[in-house]
PDB file of C-alpha atoms in Angstrom:
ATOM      1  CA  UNK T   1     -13.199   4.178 -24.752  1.00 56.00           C
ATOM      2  CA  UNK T   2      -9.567   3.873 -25.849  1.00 50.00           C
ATOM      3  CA  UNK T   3      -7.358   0.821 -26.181  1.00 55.00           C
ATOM      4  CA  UNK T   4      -5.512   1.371 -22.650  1.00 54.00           C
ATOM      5  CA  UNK T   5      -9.027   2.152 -21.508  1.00 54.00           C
ATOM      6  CA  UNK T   6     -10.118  -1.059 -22.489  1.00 57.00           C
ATOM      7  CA  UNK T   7      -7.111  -3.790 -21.050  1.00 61.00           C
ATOM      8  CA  UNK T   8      -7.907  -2.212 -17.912  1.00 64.00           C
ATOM      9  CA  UNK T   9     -11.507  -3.808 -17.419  1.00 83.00           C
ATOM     10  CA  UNK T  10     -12.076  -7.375 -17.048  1.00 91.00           C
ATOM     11  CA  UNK T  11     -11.988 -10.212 -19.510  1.00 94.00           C
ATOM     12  CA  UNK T  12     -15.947 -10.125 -19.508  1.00 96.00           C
ATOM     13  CA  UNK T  13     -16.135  -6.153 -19.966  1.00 96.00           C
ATOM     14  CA  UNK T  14     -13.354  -6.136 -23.028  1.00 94.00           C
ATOM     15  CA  UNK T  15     -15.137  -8.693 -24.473  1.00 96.00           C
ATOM     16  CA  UNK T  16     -18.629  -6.923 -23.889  1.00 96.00           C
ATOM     17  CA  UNK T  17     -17.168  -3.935 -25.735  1.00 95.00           C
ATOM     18  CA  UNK T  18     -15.736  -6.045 -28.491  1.00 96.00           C
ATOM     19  CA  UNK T  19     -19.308  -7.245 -29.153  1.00 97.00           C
ATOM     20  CA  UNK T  20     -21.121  -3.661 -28.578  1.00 96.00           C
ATOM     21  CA  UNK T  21     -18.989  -2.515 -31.752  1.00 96.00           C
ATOM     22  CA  UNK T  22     -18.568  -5.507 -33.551  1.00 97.00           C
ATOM     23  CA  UNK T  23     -21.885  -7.656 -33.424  1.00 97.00           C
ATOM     24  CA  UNK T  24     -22.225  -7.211 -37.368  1.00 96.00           C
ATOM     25  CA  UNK T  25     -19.670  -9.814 -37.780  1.00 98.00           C
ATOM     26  CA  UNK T  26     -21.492 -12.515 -36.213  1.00 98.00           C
ATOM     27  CA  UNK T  27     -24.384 -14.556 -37.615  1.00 97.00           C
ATOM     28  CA  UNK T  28     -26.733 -16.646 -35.253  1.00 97.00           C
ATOM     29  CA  UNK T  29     -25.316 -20.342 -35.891  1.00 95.00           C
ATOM     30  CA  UNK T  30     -29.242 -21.688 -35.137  1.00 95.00           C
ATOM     31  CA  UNK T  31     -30.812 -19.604 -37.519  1.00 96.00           C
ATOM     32  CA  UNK T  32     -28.727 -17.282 -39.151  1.00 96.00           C
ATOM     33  CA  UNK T  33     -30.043 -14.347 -38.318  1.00 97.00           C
ATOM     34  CA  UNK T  34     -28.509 -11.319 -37.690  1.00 96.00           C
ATOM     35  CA  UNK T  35     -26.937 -10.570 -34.161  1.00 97.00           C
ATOM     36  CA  UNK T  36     -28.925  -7.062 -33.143  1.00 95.00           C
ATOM     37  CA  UNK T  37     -28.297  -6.355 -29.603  1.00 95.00           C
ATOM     38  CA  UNK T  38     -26.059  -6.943 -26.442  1.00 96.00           C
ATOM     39  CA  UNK T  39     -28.221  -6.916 -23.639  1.00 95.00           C
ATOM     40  CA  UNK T  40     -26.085  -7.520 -20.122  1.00 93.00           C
ATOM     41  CA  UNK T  41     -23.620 -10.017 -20.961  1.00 97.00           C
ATOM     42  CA  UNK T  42     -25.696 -11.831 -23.884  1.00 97.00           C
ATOM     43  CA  UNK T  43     -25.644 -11.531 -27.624  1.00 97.00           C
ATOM     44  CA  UNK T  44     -28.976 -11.738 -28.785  1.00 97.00           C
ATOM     45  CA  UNK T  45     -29.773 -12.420 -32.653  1.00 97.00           C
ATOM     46  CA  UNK T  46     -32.986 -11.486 -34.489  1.00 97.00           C
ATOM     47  CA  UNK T  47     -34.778 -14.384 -33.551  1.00 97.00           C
ATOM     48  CA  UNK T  48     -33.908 -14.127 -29.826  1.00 97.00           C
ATOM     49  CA  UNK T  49     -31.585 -16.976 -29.851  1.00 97.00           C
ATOM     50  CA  UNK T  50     -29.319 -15.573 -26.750  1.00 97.00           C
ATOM     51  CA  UNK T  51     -25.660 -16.241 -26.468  1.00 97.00           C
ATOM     52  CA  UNK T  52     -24.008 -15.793 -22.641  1.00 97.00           C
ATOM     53  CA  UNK T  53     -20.042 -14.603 -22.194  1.00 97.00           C
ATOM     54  CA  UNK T  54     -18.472 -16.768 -20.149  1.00 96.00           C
ATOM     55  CA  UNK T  55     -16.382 -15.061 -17.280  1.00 96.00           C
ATOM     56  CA  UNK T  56     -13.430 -15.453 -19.322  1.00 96.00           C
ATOM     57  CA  UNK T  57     -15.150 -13.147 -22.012  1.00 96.00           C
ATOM     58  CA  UNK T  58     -15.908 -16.329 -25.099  1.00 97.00           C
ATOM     59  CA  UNK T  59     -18.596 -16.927 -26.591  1.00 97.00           C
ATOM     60  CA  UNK T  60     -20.002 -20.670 -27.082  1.00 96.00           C
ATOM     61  CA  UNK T  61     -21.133 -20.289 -31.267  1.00 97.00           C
ATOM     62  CA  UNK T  62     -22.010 -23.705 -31.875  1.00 93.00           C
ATOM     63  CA  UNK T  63     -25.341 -25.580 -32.066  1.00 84.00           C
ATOM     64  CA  UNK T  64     -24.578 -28.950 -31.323  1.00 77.00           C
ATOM     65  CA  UNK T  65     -22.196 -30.740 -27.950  1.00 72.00           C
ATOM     66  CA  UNK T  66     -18.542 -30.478 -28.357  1.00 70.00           C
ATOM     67  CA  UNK T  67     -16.454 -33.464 -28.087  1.00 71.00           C
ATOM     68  CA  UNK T  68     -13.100 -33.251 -29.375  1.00 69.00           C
ATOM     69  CA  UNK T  69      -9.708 -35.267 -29.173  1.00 70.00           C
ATOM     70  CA  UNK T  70      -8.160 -32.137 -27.954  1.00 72.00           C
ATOM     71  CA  UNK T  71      -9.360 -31.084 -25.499  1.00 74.00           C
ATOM     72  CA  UNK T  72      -6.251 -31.925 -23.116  1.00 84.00           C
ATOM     73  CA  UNK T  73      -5.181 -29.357 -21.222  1.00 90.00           C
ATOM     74  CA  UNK T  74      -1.507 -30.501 -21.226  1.00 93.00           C
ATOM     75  CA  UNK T  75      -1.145 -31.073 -24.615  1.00 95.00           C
ATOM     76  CA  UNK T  76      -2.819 -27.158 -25.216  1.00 96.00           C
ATOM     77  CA  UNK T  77       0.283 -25.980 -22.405  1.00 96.00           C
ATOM     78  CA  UNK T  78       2.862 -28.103 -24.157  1.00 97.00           C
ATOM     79  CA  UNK T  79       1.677 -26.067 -27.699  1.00 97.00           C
ATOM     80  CA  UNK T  80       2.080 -22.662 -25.977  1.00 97.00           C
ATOM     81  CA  UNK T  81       5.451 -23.641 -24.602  1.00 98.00           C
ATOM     82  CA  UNK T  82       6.392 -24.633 -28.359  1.00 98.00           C
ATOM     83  CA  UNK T  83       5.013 -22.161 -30.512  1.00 98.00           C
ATOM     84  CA  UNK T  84       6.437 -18.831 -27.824  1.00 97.00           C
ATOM     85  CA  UNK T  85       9.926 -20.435 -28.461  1.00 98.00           C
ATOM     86  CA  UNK T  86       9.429 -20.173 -32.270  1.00 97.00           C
ATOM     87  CA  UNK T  87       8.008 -22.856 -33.858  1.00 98.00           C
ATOM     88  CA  UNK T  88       6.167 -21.581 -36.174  1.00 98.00           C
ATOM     89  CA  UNK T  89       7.422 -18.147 -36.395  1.00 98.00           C
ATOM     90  CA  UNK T  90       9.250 -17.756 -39.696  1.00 98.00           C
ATOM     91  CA  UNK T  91       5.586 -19.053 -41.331  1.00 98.00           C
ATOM     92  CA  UNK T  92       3.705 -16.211 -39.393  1.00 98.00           C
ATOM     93  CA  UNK T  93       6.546 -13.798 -40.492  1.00 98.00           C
ATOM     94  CA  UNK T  94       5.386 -14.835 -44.094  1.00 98.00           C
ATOM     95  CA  UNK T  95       1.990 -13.972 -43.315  1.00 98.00           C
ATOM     96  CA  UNK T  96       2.246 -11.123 -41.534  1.00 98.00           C
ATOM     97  CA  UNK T  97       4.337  -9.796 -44.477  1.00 97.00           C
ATOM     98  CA  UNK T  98       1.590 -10.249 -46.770  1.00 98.00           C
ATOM     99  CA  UNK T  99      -1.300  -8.836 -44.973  1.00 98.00           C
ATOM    100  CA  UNK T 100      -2.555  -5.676 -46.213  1.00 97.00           C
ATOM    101  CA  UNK T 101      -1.143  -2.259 -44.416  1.00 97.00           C
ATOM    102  CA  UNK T 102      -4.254  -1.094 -43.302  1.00 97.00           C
ATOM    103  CA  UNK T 103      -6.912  -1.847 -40.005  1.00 98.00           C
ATOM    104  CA  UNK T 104      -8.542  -5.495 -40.829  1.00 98.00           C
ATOM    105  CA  UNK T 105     -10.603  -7.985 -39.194  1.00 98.00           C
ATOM    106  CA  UNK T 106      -9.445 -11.500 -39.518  1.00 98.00           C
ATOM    107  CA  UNK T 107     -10.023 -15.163 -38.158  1.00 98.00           C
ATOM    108  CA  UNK T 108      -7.899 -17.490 -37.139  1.00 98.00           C
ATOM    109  CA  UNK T 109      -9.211 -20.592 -37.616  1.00 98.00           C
ATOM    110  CA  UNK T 110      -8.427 -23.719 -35.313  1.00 96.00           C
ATOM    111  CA  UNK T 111      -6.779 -21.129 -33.268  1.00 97.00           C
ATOM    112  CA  UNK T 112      -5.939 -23.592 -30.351  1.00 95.00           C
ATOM    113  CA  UNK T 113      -4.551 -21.476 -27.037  1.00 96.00           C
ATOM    114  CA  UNK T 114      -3.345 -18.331 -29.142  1.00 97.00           C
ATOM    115  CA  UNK T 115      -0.184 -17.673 -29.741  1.00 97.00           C
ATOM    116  CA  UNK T 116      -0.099 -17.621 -33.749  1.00 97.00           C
ATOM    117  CA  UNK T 117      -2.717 -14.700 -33.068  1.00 97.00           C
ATOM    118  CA  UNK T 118      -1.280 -13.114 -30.695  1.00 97.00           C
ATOM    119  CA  UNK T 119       2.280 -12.766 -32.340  1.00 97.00           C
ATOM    120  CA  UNK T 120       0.284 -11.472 -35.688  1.00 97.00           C
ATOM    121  CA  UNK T 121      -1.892  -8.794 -33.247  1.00 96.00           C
ATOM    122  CA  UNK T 122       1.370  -7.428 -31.994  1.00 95.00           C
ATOM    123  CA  UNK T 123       3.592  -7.254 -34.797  1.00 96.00           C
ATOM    124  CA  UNK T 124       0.382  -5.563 -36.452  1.00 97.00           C
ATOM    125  CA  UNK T 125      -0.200  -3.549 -33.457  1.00 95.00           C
ATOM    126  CA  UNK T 126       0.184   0.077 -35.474  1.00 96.00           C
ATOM    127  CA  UNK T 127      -3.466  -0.938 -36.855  1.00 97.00           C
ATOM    128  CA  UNK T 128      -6.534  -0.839 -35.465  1.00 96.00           C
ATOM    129  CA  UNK T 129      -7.382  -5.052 -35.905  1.00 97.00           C
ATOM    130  CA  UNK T 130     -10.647  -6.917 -35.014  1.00 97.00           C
ATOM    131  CA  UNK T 131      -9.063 -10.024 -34.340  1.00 98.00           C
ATOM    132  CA  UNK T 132     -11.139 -13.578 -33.967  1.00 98.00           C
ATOM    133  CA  UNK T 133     -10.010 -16.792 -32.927  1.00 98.00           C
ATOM    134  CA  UNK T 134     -12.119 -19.628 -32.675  1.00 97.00           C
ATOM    135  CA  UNK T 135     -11.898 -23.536 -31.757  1.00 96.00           C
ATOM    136  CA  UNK T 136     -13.994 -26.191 -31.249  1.00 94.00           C
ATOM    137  CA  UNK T 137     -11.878 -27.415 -28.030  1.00 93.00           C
ATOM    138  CA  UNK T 138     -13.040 -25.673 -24.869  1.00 92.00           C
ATOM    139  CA  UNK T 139      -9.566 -26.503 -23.071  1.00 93.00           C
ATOM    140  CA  UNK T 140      -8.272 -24.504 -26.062  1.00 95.00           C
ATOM    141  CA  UNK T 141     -10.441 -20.987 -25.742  1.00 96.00           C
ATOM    142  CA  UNK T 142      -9.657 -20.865 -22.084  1.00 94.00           C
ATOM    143  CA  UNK T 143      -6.510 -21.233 -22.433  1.00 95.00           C
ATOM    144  CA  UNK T 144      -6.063 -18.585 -25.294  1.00 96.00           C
ATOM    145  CA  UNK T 145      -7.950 -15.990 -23.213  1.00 95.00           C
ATOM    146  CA  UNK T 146      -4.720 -15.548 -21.430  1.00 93.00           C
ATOM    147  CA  UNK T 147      -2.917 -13.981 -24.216  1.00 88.00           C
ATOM    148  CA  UNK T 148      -2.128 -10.219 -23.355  1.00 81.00           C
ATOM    149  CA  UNK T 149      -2.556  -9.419 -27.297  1.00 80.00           C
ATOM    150  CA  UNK T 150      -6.334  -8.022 -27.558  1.00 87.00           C
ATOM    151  CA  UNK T 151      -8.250 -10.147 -29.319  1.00 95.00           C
ATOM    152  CA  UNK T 152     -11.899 -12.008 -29.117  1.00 97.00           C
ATOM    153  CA  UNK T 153     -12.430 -15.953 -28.843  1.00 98.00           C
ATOM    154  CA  UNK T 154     -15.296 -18.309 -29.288  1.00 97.00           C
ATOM    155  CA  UNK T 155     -16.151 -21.941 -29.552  1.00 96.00           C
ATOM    156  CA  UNK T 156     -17.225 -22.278 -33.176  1.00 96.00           C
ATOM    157  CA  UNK T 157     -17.556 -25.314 -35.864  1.00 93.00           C
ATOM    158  CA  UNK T 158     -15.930 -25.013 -38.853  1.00 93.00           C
ATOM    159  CA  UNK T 159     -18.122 -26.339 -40.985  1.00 93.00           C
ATOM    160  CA  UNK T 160     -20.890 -23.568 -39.698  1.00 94.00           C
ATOM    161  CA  UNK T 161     -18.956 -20.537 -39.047  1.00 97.00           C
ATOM    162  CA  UNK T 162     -21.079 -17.972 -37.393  1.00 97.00           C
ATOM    163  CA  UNK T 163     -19.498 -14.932 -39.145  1.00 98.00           C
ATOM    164  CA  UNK T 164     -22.094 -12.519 -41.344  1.00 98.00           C
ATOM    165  CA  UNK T 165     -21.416 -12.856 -45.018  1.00 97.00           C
ATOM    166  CA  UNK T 166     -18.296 -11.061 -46.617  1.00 97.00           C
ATOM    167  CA  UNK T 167     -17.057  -9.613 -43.156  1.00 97.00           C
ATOM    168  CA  UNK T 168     -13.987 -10.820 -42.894  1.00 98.00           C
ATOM    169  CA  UNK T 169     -10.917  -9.400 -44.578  1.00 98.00           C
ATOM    170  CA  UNK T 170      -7.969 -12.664 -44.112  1.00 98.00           C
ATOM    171  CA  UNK T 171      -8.589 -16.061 -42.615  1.00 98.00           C
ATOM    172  CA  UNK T 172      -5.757 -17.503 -41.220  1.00 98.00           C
ATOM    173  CA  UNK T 173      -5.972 -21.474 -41.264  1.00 98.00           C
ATOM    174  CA  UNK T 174      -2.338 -22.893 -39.624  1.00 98.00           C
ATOM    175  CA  UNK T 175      -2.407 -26.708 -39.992  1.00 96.00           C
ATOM    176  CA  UNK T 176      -6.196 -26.788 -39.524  1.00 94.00           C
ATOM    177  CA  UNK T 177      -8.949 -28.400 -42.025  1.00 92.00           C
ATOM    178  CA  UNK T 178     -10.827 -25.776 -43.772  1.00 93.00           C
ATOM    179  CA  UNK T 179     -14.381 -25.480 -45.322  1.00 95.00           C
ATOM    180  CA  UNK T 180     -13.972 -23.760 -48.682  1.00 94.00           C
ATOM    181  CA  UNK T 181     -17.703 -22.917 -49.085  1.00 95.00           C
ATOM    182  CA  UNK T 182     -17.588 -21.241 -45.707  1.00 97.00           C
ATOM    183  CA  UNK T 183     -14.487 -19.410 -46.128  1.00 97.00           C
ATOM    184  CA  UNK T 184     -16.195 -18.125 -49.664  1.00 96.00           C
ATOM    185  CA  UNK T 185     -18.937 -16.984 -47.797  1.00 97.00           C
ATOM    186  CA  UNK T 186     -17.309 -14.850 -44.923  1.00 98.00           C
ATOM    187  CA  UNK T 187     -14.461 -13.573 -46.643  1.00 97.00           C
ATOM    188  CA  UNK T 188     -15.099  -9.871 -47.958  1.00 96.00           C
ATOM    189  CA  UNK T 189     -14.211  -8.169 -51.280  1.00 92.00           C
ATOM    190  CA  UNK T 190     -10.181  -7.959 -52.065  1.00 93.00           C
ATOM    191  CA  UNK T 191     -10.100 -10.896 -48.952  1.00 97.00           C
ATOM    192  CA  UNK T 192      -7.352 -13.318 -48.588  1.00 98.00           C
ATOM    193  CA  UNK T 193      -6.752 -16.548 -46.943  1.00 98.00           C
ATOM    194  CA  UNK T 194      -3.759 -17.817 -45.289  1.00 98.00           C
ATOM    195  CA  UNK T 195      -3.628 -21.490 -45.288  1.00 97.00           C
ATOM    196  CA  UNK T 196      -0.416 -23.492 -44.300  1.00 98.00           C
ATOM    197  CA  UNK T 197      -0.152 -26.914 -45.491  1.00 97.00           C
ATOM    198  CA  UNK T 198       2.767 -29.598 -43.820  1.00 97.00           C
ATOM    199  CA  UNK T 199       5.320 -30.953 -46.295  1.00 96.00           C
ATOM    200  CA  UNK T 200       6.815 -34.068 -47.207  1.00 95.00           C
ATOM    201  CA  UNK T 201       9.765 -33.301 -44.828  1.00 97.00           C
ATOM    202  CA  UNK T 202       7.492 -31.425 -41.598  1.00 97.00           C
ATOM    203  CA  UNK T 203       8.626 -32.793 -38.457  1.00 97.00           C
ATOM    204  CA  UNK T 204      10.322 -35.961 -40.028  1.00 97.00           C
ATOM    205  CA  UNK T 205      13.034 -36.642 -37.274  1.00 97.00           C
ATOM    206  CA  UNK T 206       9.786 -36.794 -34.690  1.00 97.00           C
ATOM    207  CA  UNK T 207       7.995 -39.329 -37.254  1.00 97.00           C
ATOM    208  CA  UNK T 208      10.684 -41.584 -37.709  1.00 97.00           C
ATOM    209  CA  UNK T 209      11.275 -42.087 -34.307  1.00 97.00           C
ATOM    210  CA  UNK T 210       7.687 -42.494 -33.803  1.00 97.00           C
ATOM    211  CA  UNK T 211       7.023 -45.093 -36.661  1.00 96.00           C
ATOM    212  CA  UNK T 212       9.192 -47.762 -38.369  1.00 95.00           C
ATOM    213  CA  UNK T 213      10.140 -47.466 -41.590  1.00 96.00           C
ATOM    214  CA  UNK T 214       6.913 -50.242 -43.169  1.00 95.00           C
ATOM    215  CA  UNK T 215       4.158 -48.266 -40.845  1.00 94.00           C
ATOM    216  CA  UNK T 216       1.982 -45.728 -43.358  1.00 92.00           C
ATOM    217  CA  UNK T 217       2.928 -42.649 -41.109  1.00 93.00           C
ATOM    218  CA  UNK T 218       6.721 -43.350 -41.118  1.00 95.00           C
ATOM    219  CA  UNK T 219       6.203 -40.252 -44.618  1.00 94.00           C
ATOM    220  CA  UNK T 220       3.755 -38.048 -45.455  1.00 92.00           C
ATOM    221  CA  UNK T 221       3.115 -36.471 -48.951  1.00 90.00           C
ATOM    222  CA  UNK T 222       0.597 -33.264 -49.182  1.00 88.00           C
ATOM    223  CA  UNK T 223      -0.315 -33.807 -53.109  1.00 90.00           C
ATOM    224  CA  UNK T 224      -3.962 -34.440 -51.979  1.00 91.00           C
ATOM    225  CA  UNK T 225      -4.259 -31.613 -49.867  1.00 91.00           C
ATOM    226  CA  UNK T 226      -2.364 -29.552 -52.323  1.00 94.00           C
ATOM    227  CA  UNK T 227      -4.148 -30.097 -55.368  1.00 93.00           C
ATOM    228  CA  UNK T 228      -7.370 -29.650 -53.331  1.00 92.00           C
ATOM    229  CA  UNK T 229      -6.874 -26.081 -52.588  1.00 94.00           C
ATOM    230  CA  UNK T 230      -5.474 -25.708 -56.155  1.00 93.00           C
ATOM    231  CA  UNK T 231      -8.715 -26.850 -57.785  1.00 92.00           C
ATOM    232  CA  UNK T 232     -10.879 -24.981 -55.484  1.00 91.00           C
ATOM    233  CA  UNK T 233      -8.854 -22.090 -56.053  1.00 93.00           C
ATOM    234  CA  UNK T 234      -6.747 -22.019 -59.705  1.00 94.00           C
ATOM    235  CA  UNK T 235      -5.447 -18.329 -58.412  1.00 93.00           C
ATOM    236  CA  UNK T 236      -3.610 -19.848 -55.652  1.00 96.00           C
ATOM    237  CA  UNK T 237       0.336 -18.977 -54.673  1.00 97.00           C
ATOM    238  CA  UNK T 238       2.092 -21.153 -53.187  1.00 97.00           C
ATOM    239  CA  UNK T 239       5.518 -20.111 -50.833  1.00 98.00           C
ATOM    240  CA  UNK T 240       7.433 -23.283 -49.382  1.00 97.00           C
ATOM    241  CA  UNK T 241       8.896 -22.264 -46.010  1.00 98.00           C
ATOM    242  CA  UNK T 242      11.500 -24.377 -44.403  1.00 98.00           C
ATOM    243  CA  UNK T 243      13.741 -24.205 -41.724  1.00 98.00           C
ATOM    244  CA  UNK T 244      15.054 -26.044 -38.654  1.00 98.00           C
ATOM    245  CA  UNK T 245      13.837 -25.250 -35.240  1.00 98.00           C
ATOM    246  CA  UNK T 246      16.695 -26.040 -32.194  1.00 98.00           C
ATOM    247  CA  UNK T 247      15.181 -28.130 -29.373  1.00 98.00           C
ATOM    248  CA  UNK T 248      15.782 -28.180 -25.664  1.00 97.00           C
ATOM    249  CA  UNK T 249      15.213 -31.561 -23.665  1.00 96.00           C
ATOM    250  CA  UNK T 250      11.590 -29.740 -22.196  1.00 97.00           C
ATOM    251  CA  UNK T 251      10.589 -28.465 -26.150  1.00 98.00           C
ATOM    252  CA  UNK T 252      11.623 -31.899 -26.928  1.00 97.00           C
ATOM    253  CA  UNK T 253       9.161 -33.607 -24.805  1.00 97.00           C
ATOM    254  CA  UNK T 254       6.232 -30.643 -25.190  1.00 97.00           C
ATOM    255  CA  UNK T 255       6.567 -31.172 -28.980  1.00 97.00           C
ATOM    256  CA  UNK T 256       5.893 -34.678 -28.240  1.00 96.00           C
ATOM    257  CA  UNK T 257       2.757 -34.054 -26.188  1.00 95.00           C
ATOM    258  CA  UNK T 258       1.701 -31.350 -28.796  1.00 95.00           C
ATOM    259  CA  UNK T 259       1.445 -33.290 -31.719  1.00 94.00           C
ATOM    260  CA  UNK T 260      -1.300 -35.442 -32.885  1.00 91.00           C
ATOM    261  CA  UNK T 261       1.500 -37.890 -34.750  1.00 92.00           C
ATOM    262  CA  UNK T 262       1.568 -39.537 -31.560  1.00 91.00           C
ATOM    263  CA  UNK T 263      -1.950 -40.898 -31.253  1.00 89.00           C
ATOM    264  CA  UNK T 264      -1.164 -43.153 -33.856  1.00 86.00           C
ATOM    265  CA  UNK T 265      -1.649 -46.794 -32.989  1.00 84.00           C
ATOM    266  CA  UNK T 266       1.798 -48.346 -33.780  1.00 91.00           C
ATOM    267  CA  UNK T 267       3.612 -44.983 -32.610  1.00 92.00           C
ATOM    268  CA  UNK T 268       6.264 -46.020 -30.112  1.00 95.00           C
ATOM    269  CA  UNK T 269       6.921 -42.991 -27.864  1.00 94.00           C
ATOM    270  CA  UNK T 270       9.272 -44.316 -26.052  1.00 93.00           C
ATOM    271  CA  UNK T 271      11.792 -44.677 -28.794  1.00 95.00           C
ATOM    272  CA  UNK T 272      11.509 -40.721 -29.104  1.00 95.00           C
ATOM    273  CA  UNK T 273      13.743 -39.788 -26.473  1.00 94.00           C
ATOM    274  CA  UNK T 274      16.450 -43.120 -26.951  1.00 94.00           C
ATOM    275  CA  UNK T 275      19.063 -40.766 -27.835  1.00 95.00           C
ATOM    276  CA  UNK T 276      18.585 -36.843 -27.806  1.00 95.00           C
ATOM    277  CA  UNK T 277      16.220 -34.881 -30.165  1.00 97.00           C
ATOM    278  CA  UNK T 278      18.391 -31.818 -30.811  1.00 97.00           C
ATOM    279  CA  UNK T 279      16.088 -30.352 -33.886  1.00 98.00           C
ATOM    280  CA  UNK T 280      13.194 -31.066 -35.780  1.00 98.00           C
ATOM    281  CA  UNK T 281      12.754 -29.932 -39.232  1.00 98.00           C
ATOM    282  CA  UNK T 282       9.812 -27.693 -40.113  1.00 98.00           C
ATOM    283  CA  UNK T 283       8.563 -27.941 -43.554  1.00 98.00           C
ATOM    284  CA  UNK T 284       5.213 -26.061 -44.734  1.00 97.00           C
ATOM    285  CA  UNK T 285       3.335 -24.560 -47.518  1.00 97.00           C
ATOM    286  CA  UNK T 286       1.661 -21.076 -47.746  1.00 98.00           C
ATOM    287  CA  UNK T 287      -0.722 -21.007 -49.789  1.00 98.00           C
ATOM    288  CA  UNK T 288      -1.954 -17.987 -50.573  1.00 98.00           C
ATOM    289  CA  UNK T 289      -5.387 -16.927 -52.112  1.00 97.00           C
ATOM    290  CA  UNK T 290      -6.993 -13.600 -53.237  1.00 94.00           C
ATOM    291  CA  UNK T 291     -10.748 -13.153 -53.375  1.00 86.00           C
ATOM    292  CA  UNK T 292     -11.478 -12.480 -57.198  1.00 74.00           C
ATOM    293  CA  UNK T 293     -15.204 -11.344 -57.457  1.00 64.00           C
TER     294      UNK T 293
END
């Protein structure tokens, strides 16, 4: 079955044919065990742990409830809105620049509703990807199983990815927290990982309208996070990338509803929009890091 072939059957069938040719990425997240059959609409591991698609074509990968802060639908359509105007694309451009020429599987992690996945899958779209994005908010995946680009989702927890060992060829971790030992684990020979810190400067005309100048969250420093990743990995490149991204009145008030600056106790939202909010500033790290075996 080829590509067209495929975006012609349902959300449940494209995933179902994902899985038929791609179970050997996926580990069983009770027992990690291998995943050795589709039967129906299930993947079944070698322990016959058994793991439904939904109708949307996800898979729920995660052993314990879910409970997260984001799971808001409005704050997952505000992101969307955002990120399809640009937000974040001059940081994708950087990755997608860097990714190896040839077909790859990848992950993004924290993938929320999408769109950083989908705008890599189709400026990549010469290759033959197996693309992966996974949450842990449910809001999230459904929303993300929209995206035209052709790509599988799941519910997964970070901390117990259920990827096979050394499958994976880039992860791609966007303002998410990562678990080093797991991305050590899943990430093949030659792999690389994308991870994109915030700066000093990232979103500052949002925070200090937000927070007055003696709160805590009025600045933000990354050293911590920084030398983190540096330690973990001595190899690591880092690439500042900074720009400023133009805002309507509606991006405005989605970037607002998107961002997790606001849940902040002393934030005062309603000084946001006092006068107008014509740009925001958007001030990131890539750091970059090669598998050495």
């Amino acid at each position: 079955m080829n590509a067209n072939q495929t975006k012609l059957l349902k959300k449940i069938d494209q995933a179902k044919v994902f899985l038929t040719h791609n179970r050997n990425l996926f580990k069983c997240p009770y027992c990690g065990a291998k995943m050795t059959a589709i039967e129906d609409y299930s993947l079944i591991c070698a322990q016959g742990h058994r793991f439904d698609l939904s109708k949307k074509g996800t898979l729920f990968l995660i052993k314990h409830g879910v409970k997260s802060d984001y799971d808001q639908k409005e704050l997952w359509q505000a992101r969307r809105h955002v990120l399809q105007h640009g937000l974040f694309d001059e940081v994708l451009e950087q990755i997608i620049q860097r990714m190896p020429q040839r077909n790859l599987t990848y992950i993004d992690v924290g993938c929320g509703e999408g769109t950083p996945l989908a705008q890599i899958r189709k400026q990549r779209r010469q290759f033959n990807d197996q693309a992966i994005g996974f949450d842990i908010s449910k809001d999230a995946i459904s929303l993300a199983t929209q995206q035209t680009a052709n790509s599988f989702f799941c519910i997964a927890d970070l901390a117990a990815l259920p990827f096979a060992n050394r499958q994976i060829d880039v992860i791609i971790d966007i303002l998410s927290p990562s678990s080093y030992r797991e991305f050590d684990r899943v990430l093949a020979q030659n792999g690389i990982l994308f991870k994109v810190i915030p700066n000093a400067k990232y979103l500052i005309e949002l925070r200090h309208r937000l927070y007055r100048p003696e709160d805590p969250k009025y600045s933000y420093q990354n050293d911590d996070v920084l030398n983190r990743v540096i330690e973990q990995y001595p190899q690591t490149e880092v690439v500042p990338v900074k720009y400023q991204f133009d805002l309507t009145p509606e991006l405005a008030t989605d970037l607002l509803k998107m961002t997790p600056l606001q849940w902040g106790t002393q934030a005062d939202p309603a000084n946001v929009f006092k006068t107008s909010l014509e740009y925001v500033t958007v001030d990131m790290s890539l750091l970059i890091v090669r598998k050495i075996l």
